[in-house]
Amino acid sequence: MPVLLALAAAALIAADTVTPLDPLRAFGSAVYGGLEDAASAGVRWASGAGRLEDLERENARLRAELLAVRRATPSPAEGNGYQVVSAHAVGFGRDGTVTIDAGSGAGVAPDMTVFDGDGLVGRVLRTGPGTATVQLATASGASVGARLEDSREVGLVTGVPEHGLLRLGLLNPSADVKPGDRVVTLGSRDLRPFVPDVPIGTVITVEPAPDALTRTALVRPFARFTALENVTVVLGPLPDTAPDTTAAASPAQHEPEKKPEKAKKSKKKKAKKKDSSGHAEGA
């Protein structure tokens, strides 16, 4: 049996390299993701956490509003906040991924920002009907556009999974960076895969530069990747309906001002008629 399982696994890996197995992935996500979701929900219910779901959703909404308010750079969602969905971490992978119990059925799609109450968690890698796989920011091969919060110097953060840290590479080789500096996300076009100014971590050491073309530092992330529980997924900006409301209300606001003018004109016409009739009688 172990030999047959090993051969089946090798065949699936070989087939996946030739032809993407998206339907099979979706089936596996629906079956095993549903089991993970049910098991996680049962554990939360047994521990009494099921009663806090409304508070968790409200907490996720407030996190998104806080991010929208504290941004220092404009974006398409300026002043409107974000559409978000709350989720729970229900499974952890050795490849630097985590499974959450919110999928395409809740509006979650690949390349969406995921964060928690401490800071950036990562981005959505793939989704199923009821679950999604999130690539952690510390995973091997993960990269995040970033900037220093104070100086606004721009760079790139990559994962250092063997130490649970991040490495920041700044574009400016002479940038002033020191331990204690906070690092936040740079932001992406259309807010995907990362929305701007999500806290990433704190610089703990500046690495010696072997040449004048690099400036790197190690960053300790704010999020506790080995103890993730409640997370928030950013679906996108909230729809802006203010202009439509104003346009619809403007005709009604100006209409009452025209009626008195018409009444004044009719009164003037009546007065002229009376004057003309009076002159005719005198003649």
mmCIF file of C-alpha atoms in Angstrom:
data_model
loop_
_atom_site.group_PDB
_atom_site.id
_atom_site.type_symbol
_atom_site.label_atom_id
_atom_site.label_comp_id
_atom_site.label_asym_id
_atom_site.label_seq_id
_atom_site.Cartn_x
_atom_site.Cartn_y
_atom_site.Cartn_z
ATOM 1 C CA MET A 1 0.000 0.000 0.000
ATOM 2 C CA PRO A 2 2.759 2.561 0.787
ATOM 3 C CA VAL A 3 4.362 1.761 -2.575
ATOM 4 C CA LEU A 4 1.055 2.280 -4.399
ATOM 5 C CA LEU A 5 0.477 5.575 -2.587
ATOM 6 C CA ALA A 6 3.991 6.746 -3.444
ATOM 7 C CA LEU A 7 3.476 5.843 -7.116
ATOM 8 C CA ALA A 8 0.104 7.640 -7.163
ATOM 9 C CA ALA A 9 1.654 10.746 -5.606
ATOM 10 C CA ALA A 10 4.501 10.705 -8.148
ATOM 11 C CA ALA A 11 1.992 10.340 -10.995
ATOM 12 C CA LEU A 12 -0.043 13.310 -9.744
ATOM 13 C CA ILE A 13 3.090 15.462 -9.406
ATOM 14 C CA ALA A 14 4.194 14.542 -12.925
ATOM 15 C CA ALA A 15 0.712 15.218 -14.320
ATOM 16 C CA ASP A 16 0.561 18.598 -12.555
ATOM 17 C CA THR A 17 3.802 19.702 -14.213
ATOM 18 C CA VAL A 18 2.363 18.912 -17.649
ATOM 19 C CA THR A 19 -1.319 19.826 -17.207
ATOM 20 C CA PRO A 20 -2.642 22.028 -14.359
ATOM 21 C CA LEU A 21 -4.932 19.984 -12.136
ATOM 22 C CA ASP A 22 -7.252 22.861 -11.194
ATOM 23 C CA PRO A 23 -10.465 20.758 -11.180
ATOM 24 C CA LEU A 24 -8.802 18.189 -8.923
ATOM 25 C CA ARG A 25 -7.500 20.948 -6.649
ATOM 26 C CA ALA A 26 -11.003 22.428 -6.446
ATOM 27 C CA PHE A 27 -12.456 19.010 -5.575
ATOM 28 C CA GLY A 28 -9.850 18.433 -2.888
ATOM 29 C CA SER A 29 -10.410 21.901 -1.481
ATOM 30 C CA ALA A 30 -14.170 21.351 -1.369
ATOM 31 C CA VAL A 31 -13.865 17.964 0.373
ATOM 32 C CA TYR A 32 -10.924 18.389 2.732
ATOM 33 C CA GLY A 33 -11.484 22.122 3.167
ATOM 34 C CA GLY A 34 -15.031 21.407 4.263
ATOM 35 C CA LEU A 35 -13.779 18.855 6.775
ATOM 36 C CA GLU A 36 -11.210 21.323 8.133
ATOM 37 C CA ASP A 37 -13.861 24.017 8.359
ATOM 38 C CA ALA A 38 -16.280 21.717 10.185
ATOM 39 C CA ALA A 39 -13.607 20.540 12.612
ATOM 40 C CA SER A 40 -12.511 24.123 13.304
ATOM 41 C CA ALA A 41 -16.107 25.246 13.823
ATOM 42 C CA GLY A 42 -16.684 22.343 16.224
ATOM 43 C CA VAL A 43 -13.617 23.254 18.262
ATOM 44 C CA ARG A 44 -14.650 26.924 18.400
ATOM 45 C CA TRP A 45 -18.188 25.971 19.430
ATOM 46 C CA ALA A 46 -16.916 23.634 22.161
ATOM 47 C CA SER A 47 -14.635 26.359 23.507
ATOM 48 C CA GLY A 48 -17.397 28.979 23.418
ATOM 49 C CA ALA A 49 -15.714 30.996 20.654
ATOM 50 C CA GLY A 50 -18.699 30.541 18.349
ATOM 51 C CA ARG A 51 -20.506 33.256 20.266
ATOM 52 C CA LEU A 52 -17.828 35.770 19.259
ATOM 53 C CA GLU A 53 -18.274 35.528 15.468
ATOM 54 C CA ASP A 54 -20.193 38.816 15.263
ATOM 55 C CA LEU A 55 -17.472 40.538 17.276
ATOM 56 C CA GLU A 56 -14.813 39.030 15.015
ATOM 57 C CA ARG A 57 -16.531 40.396 11.911
ATOM 58 C CA GLU A 58 -16.845 43.822 13.527
ATOM 59 C CA ASN A 59 -13.191 43.667 14.551
ATOM 60 C CA ALA A 60 -12.194 42.876 10.946
ATOM 61 C CA ARG A 61 -14.218 45.832 9.676
ATOM 62 C CA LEU A 62 -12.617 48.190 12.205
ATOM 63 C CA ARG A 63 -9.119 46.965 11.235
ATOM 64 C CA ALA A 64 -9.868 47.785 7.611
ATOM 65 C CA GLU A 65 -11.182 51.251 8.490
ATOM 66 C CA LEU A 66 -8.084 51.921 10.584
ATOM 67 C CA LEU A 67 -5.833 51.009 7.657
ATOM 68 C CA ALA A 68 -7.803 53.281 5.332
ATOM 69 C CA VAL A 69 -7.593 56.214 7.754
ATOM 70 C CA ARG A 70 -3.881 55.926 8.582
ATOM 71 C CA ARG A 71 -2.647 55.796 4.979
ATOM 72 C CA ALA A 72 -0.203 58.554 4.100
ATOM 73 C CA THR A 73 -0.545 58.070 0.329
ATOM 74 C CA PRO A 74 -3.718 58.408 -1.771
ATOM 75 C CA SER A 75 -5.357 55.354 -3.287
ATOM 76 C CA PRO A 76 -8.601 54.451 -5.100
ATOM 77 C CA ALA A 77 -10.206 53.711 -1.731
ATOM 78 C CA GLU A 78 -9.271 57.019 -0.085
ATOM 79 C CA GLY A 79 -11.696 57.786 2.696
ATOM 80 C CA ASN A 80 -13.976 54.838 1.911
ATOM 81 C CA GLY A 81 -12.279 51.951 3.740
ATOM 82 C CA TYR A 82 -12.250 48.390 2.463
ATOM 83 C CA GLN A 83 -14.613 45.514 1.925
ATOM 84 C CA VAL A 84 -13.337 42.728 4.167
ATOM 85 C CA VAL A 85 -14.221 39.255 5.386
ATOM 86 C CA SER A 86 -13.056 37.670 8.624
ATOM 87 C CA ALA A 87 -11.690 34.122 8.718
ATOM 88 C CA HIS A 88 -9.931 31.619 10.950
ATOM 89 C CA ALA A 89 -6.685 29.773 10.373
ATOM 90 C CA VAL A 90 -7.661 26.089 10.224
ATOM 91 C CA GLY A 91 -4.549 24.432 8.822
ATOM 92 C CA PHE A 92 -0.802 25.031 8.526
ATOM 93 C CA GLY A 93 1.504 23.784 5.781
ATOM 94 C CA ARG A 94 5.237 23.201 5.856
ATOM 95 C CA ASP A 95 5.666 25.175 2.644
ATOM 96 C CA GLY A 96 4.938 28.503 4.344
ATOM 97 C CA THR A 97 1.180 28.442 3.765
ATOM 98 C CA VAL A 98 -1.893 28.496 5.967
ATOM 99 C CA THR A 99 -5.467 27.440 5.199
ATOM 100 C CA ILE A 100 -8.326 29.754 6.191
ATOM 101 C CA ASP A 101 -12.036 28.934 6.389
ATOM 102 C CA ALA A 102 -13.193 31.525 3.836
ATOM 103 C CA GLY A 103 -13.105 30.865 0.109
ATOM 104 C CA SER A 104 -14.614 31.895 -3.194
ATOM 105 C CA GLY A 105 -18.103 31.550 -1.714
ATOM 106 C CA ALA A 106 -17.283 34.512 0.557
ATOM 107 C CA GLY A 107 -15.736 36.570 -2.262
ATOM 108 C CA VAL A 108 -12.120 35.604 -1.556
ATOM 109 C CA ALA A 109 -9.920 35.403 -4.670
ATOM 110 C CA PRO A 110 -6.196 34.948 -5.369
ATOM 111 C CA ASP A 111 -3.850 37.893 -4.709
ATOM 112 C CA MET A 112 -5.844 39.459 -1.881
ATOM 113 C CA THR A 113 -4.214 40.927 1.223
ATOM 114 C CA VAL A 114 -4.476 38.996 4.484
ATOM 115 C CA PHE A 115 -3.591 40.532 7.849
ATOM 116 C CA ASP A 116 -4.471 40.169 11.520
ATOM 117 C CA GLY A 117 -4.528 42.403 14.575
ATOM 118 C CA ASP A 118 -0.707 42.522 14.657
ATOM 119 C CA GLY A 119 0.207 43.084 11.014
ATOM 120 C CA LEU A 120 0.581 41.582 7.557
ATOM 121 C CA VAL A 121 0.072 37.826 7.249
ATOM 122 C CA GLY A 122 0.455 37.369 3.485
ATOM 123 C CA ARG A 123 -1.578 37.050 0.309
ATOM 124 C CA VAL A 124 -4.176 34.585 -0.935
ATOM 125 C CA LEU A 125 -2.474 31.991 -3.136
ATOM 126 C CA ARG A 126 -5.474 29.958 -4.328
ATOM 127 C CA THR A 127 -9.079 29.453 -3.308
ATOM 128 C CA GLY A 128 -11.697 26.763 -3.057
ATOM 129 C CA PRO A 129 -15.439 27.035 -2.430
ATOM 130 C CA GLY A 130 -15.122 27.225 1.356
ATOM 131 C CA THR A 131 -11.392 27.612 2.065
ATOM 132 C CA ALA A 132 -8.357 29.459 0.760
ATOM 133 C CA THR A 133 -4.604 28.929 0.887
ATOM 134 C CA VAL A 134 -2.570 31.912 2.079
ATOM 135 C CA GLN A 135 1.135 32.315 1.361
ATOM 136 C CA LEU A 136 2.816 33.724 4.461
ATOM 137 C CA ALA A 137 5.089 36.746 4.103
ATOM 138 C CA THR A 138 7.941 34.704 5.600
ATOM 139 C CA ALA A 139 7.585 31.884 3.053
ATOM 140 C CA SER A 140 10.436 31.063 0.710
ATOM 141 C CA GLY A 141 9.831 32.897 -2.552
ATOM 142 C CA ALA A 142 7.394 35.404 -1.043
ATOM 143 C CA SER A 143 8.057 39.072 -1.841
ATOM 144 C CA VAL A 144 6.250 42.216 -0.719
ATOM 145 C CA GLY A 145 6.716 45.782 -1.902
ATOM 146 C CA ALA A 146 7.516 47.797 1.217
ATOM 147 C CA ARG A 147 8.670 51.146 2.529
ATOM 148 C CA LEU A 148 10.022 52.593 5.754
ATOM 149 C CA GLU A 149 7.112 54.213 7.580
ATOM 150 C CA ASP A 150 8.963 57.396 8.589
ATOM 151 C CA SER A 151 11.359 58.149 5.724
ATOM 152 C CA ARG A 152 9.095 56.531 3.061
ATOM 153 C CA GLU A 153 12.137 54.887 1.445
ATOM 154 C CA VAL A 154 10.983 52.134 -0.913
ATOM 155 C CA GLY A 155 12.246 48.556 -1.062
ATOM 156 C CA LEU A 156 11.328 44.885 -1.259
ATOM 157 C CA VAL A 157 10.706 42.465 1.603
ATOM 158 C CA THR A 158 11.453 38.764 1.102
ATOM 159 C CA GLY A 159 10.994 35.819 3.412
ATOM 160 C CA VAL A 160 13.705 34.218 5.523
ATOM 161 C CA PRO A 161 11.759 31.097 6.571
ATOM 162 C CA GLU A 162 14.618 29.359 8.383
ATOM 163 C CA HIS A 163 14.619 32.116 11.017
ATOM 164 C CA GLY A 164 11.011 33.317 10.777
ATOM 165 C CA LEU A 165 12.267 36.748 9.723
ATOM 166 C CA LEU A 166 12.091 39.047 6.708
ATOM 167 C CA ARG A 167 14.833 40.712 4.689
ATOM 168 C CA LEU A 168 14.321 44.286 3.489
ATOM 169 C CA GLY A 169 16.238 45.422 0.430
ATOM 170 C CA LEU A 170 16.076 49.183 -0.140
ATOM 171 C CA LEU A 171 16.327 50.739 -3.593
ATOM 172 C CA ASN A 172 18.366 53.635 -2.240
ATOM 173 C CA PRO A 173 21.801 52.257 -1.235
ATOM 174 C CA SER A 174 22.432 55.273 0.992
ATOM 175 C CA ALA A 175 19.016 55.201 2.701
ATOM 176 C CA ASP A 176 19.054 55.944 6.410
ATOM 177 C CA VAL A 177 17.785 52.784 8.117
ATOM 178 C CA LYS A 178 18.354 51.740 11.708
ATOM 179 C CA PRO A 179 17.045 49.203 14.229
ATOM 180 C CA GLY A 180 13.583 50.108 15.467
ATOM 181 C CA ASP A 181 12.359 51.527 12.134
ATOM 182 C CA ARG A 182 8.888 50.314 11.216
ATOM 183 C CA VAL A 183 8.249 48.756 7.793
ATOM 184 C CA VAL A 184 4.851 48.901 6.044
ATOM 185 C CA THR A 185 3.494 47.693 2.711
ATOM 186 C CA LEU A 186 4.022 49.848 -0.359
ATOM 187 C CA GLY A 187 0.660 49.000 -1.920
ATOM 188 C CA SER A 188 -0.271 47.598 -5.318
ATOM 189 C CA ARG A 189 -2.341 48.733 -8.265
ATOM 190 C CA ASP A 190 -6.042 48.002 -7.682
ATOM 191 C CA LEU A 191 -5.055 47.093 -4.087
ATOM 192 C CA ARG A 192 -3.908 43.587 -5.137
ATOM 193 C CA PRO A 193 -1.991 41.741 -3.948
ATOM 194 C CA PHE A 194 -1.284 44.242 -1.156
ATOM 195 C CA VAL A 195 -3.085 47.321 0.119
ATOM 196 C CA PRO A 196 -0.854 50.209 1.259
ATOM 197 C CA ASP A 197 0.495 50.890 4.749
ATOM 198 C CA VAL A 198 -0.216 47.546 6.390
ATOM 199 C CA PRO A 199 2.334 47.117 9.235
ATOM 200 C CA ILE A 200 4.910 44.450 8.348
ATOM 201 C CA GLY A 201 7.503 44.543 11.101
ATOM 202 C CA THR A 202 10.416 46.285 12.788
ATOM 203 C CA VAL A 203 14.038 46.478 11.664
ATOM 204 C CA ILE A 204 16.223 44.548 14.117
ATOM 205 C CA THR A 205 19.604 44.788 12.402
ATOM 206 C CA VAL A 206 21.161 46.449 9.363
ATOM 207 C CA GLU A 207 23.289 44.050 7.370
ATOM 208 C CA PRO A 208 26.749 45.143 6.219
ATOM 209 C CA ALA A 209 26.758 46.159 2.554
ATOM 210 C CA PRO A 210 29.407 44.309 0.516
ATOM 211 C CA ASP A 211 29.161 47.005 -2.156
ATOM 212 C CA ALA A 212 27.579 50.431 -2.653
ATOM 213 C CA LEU A 213 24.620 49.041 -4.611
ATOM 214 C CA THR A 214 22.771 47.273 -1.803
ATOM 215 C CA ARG A 215 21.213 48.277 1.497
ATOM 216 C CA THR A 216 19.565 45.430 3.379
ATOM 217 C CA ALA A 217 18.195 44.878 6.859
ATOM 218 C CA LEU A 218 16.562 42.059 8.800
ATOM 219 C CA VAL A 219 12.980 42.665 9.917
ATOM 220 C CA ARG A 220 11.072 40.939 12.706
ATOM 221 C CA PRO A 221 7.421 40.628 11.571
ATOM 222 C CA PHE A 222 4.609 41.874 13.765
ATOM 223 C CA ALA A 223 2.345 38.888 12.995
ATOM 224 C CA ARG A 224 2.925 35.671 14.950
ATOM 225 C CA PHE A 225 2.875 33.179 12.083
ATOM 226 C CA THR A 226 3.063 30.134 14.361
ATOM 227 C CA ALA A 227 0.043 31.261 16.403
ATOM 228 C CA LEU A 228 -2.377 32.636 13.803
ATOM 229 C CA GLU A 229 -6.068 32.514 14.684
ATOM 230 C CA ASN A 230 -8.355 35.291 13.437
ATOM 231 C CA VAL A 231 -7.380 36.985 10.174
ATOM 232 C CA THR A 232 -8.914 39.555 7.827
ATOM 233 C CA VAL A 233 -9.020 39.330 4.028
ATOM 234 C CA VAL A 234 -9.323 42.571 2.028
ATOM 235 C CA LEU A 235 -11.801 42.012 -0.814
ATOM 236 C CA GLY A 236 -11.411 45.506 -2.304
ATOM 237 C CA PRO A 237 -12.494 49.129 -1.855
ATOM 238 C CA LEU A 238 -15.996 49.990 -0.737
ATOM 239 C CA PRO A 239 -18.223 51.269 -3.576
ATOM 240 C CA ASP A 240 -18.503 55.067 -3.714
ATOM 241 C CA THR A 241 -22.151 56.043 -4.153
ATOM 242 C CA ALA A 242 -21.891 59.635 -2.940
ATOM 243 C CA PRO A 243 -21.818 61.301 -6.418
ATOM 244 C CA ASP A 244 -24.954 59.451 -7.557
ATOM 245 C CA THR A 245 -26.811 60.509 -4.425
ATOM 246 C CA THR A 246 -25.833 64.147 -4.886
ATOM 247 C CA ALA A 247 -26.822 64.150 -8.557
ATOM 248 C CA ALA A 248 -30.173 62.602 -7.767
ATOM 249 C CA ALA A 249 -30.872 65.072 -4.998
ATOM 250 C CA SER A 250 -29.793 68.251 -6.855
ATOM 251 C CA PRO A 251 -32.851 68.663 -9.130
ATOM 252 C CA ALA A 252 -35.184 68.412 -6.167
ATOM 253 C CA GLN A 253 -33.158 71.014 -4.324
ATOM 254 C CA HIS A 254 -33.362 73.559 -7.172
ATOM 255 C CA GLU A 255 -36.969 72.928 -8.123
ATOM 256 C CA PRO A 256 -38.600 74.838 -5.221
ATOM 257 C CA GLU A 257 -36.572 77.940 -6.123
ATOM 258 C CA LYS A 258 -38.117 78.113 -9.627
ATOM 259 C CA LYS A 259 -41.761 78.012 -8.496
ATOM 260 C CA PRO A 260 -41.753 81.382 -6.674
ATOM 261 C CA GLU A 261 -40.240 83.020 -9.793
ATOM 262 C CA LYS A 262 -43.104 81.711 -11.910
ATOM 263 C CA ALA A 263 -45.578 83.018 -9.349
ATOM 264 C CA LYS A 264 -43.962 86.471 -9.447
ATOM 265 C CA LYS A 265 -44.104 86.550 -13.241
ATOM 266 C CA SER A 266 -47.826 85.615 -13.239
ATOM 267 C CA LYS A 267 -48.539 88.372 -10.705
ATOM 268 C CA LYS A 268 -46.741 90.932 -12.883
ATOM 269 C CA LYS A 269 -48.758 89.845 -15.942
ATOM 270 C CA LYS A 270 -52.016 90.240 -14.009
ATOM 271 C CA ALA A 271 -50.968 93.699 -12.830
ATOM 272 C CA LYS A 272 -50.190 94.759 -16.421
ATOM 273 C CA LYS A 273 -53.613 93.564 -17.595
ATOM 274 C CA LYS A 274 -55.317 95.597 -14.896
ATOM 275 C CA ASP A 275 -53.314 98.689 -15.855
ATOM 276 C CA SER A 276 -54.161 98.323 -19.547
ATOM 277 C CA SER A 277 -57.874 97.888 -18.827
ATOM 278 C CA GLY A 278 -57.813 100.937 -16.565
ATOM 279 C CA HIS A 279 -56.249 103.078 -19.290
ATOM 280 C CA ALA A 280 -58.862 101.912 -21.805
ATOM 281 C CA GLU A 281 -61.734 102.959 -19.557
ATOM 282 C CA GLY A 282 -60.207 106.396 -19.013
ATOM 283 C CA ALA A 283 -59.876 106.878 -22.725
#
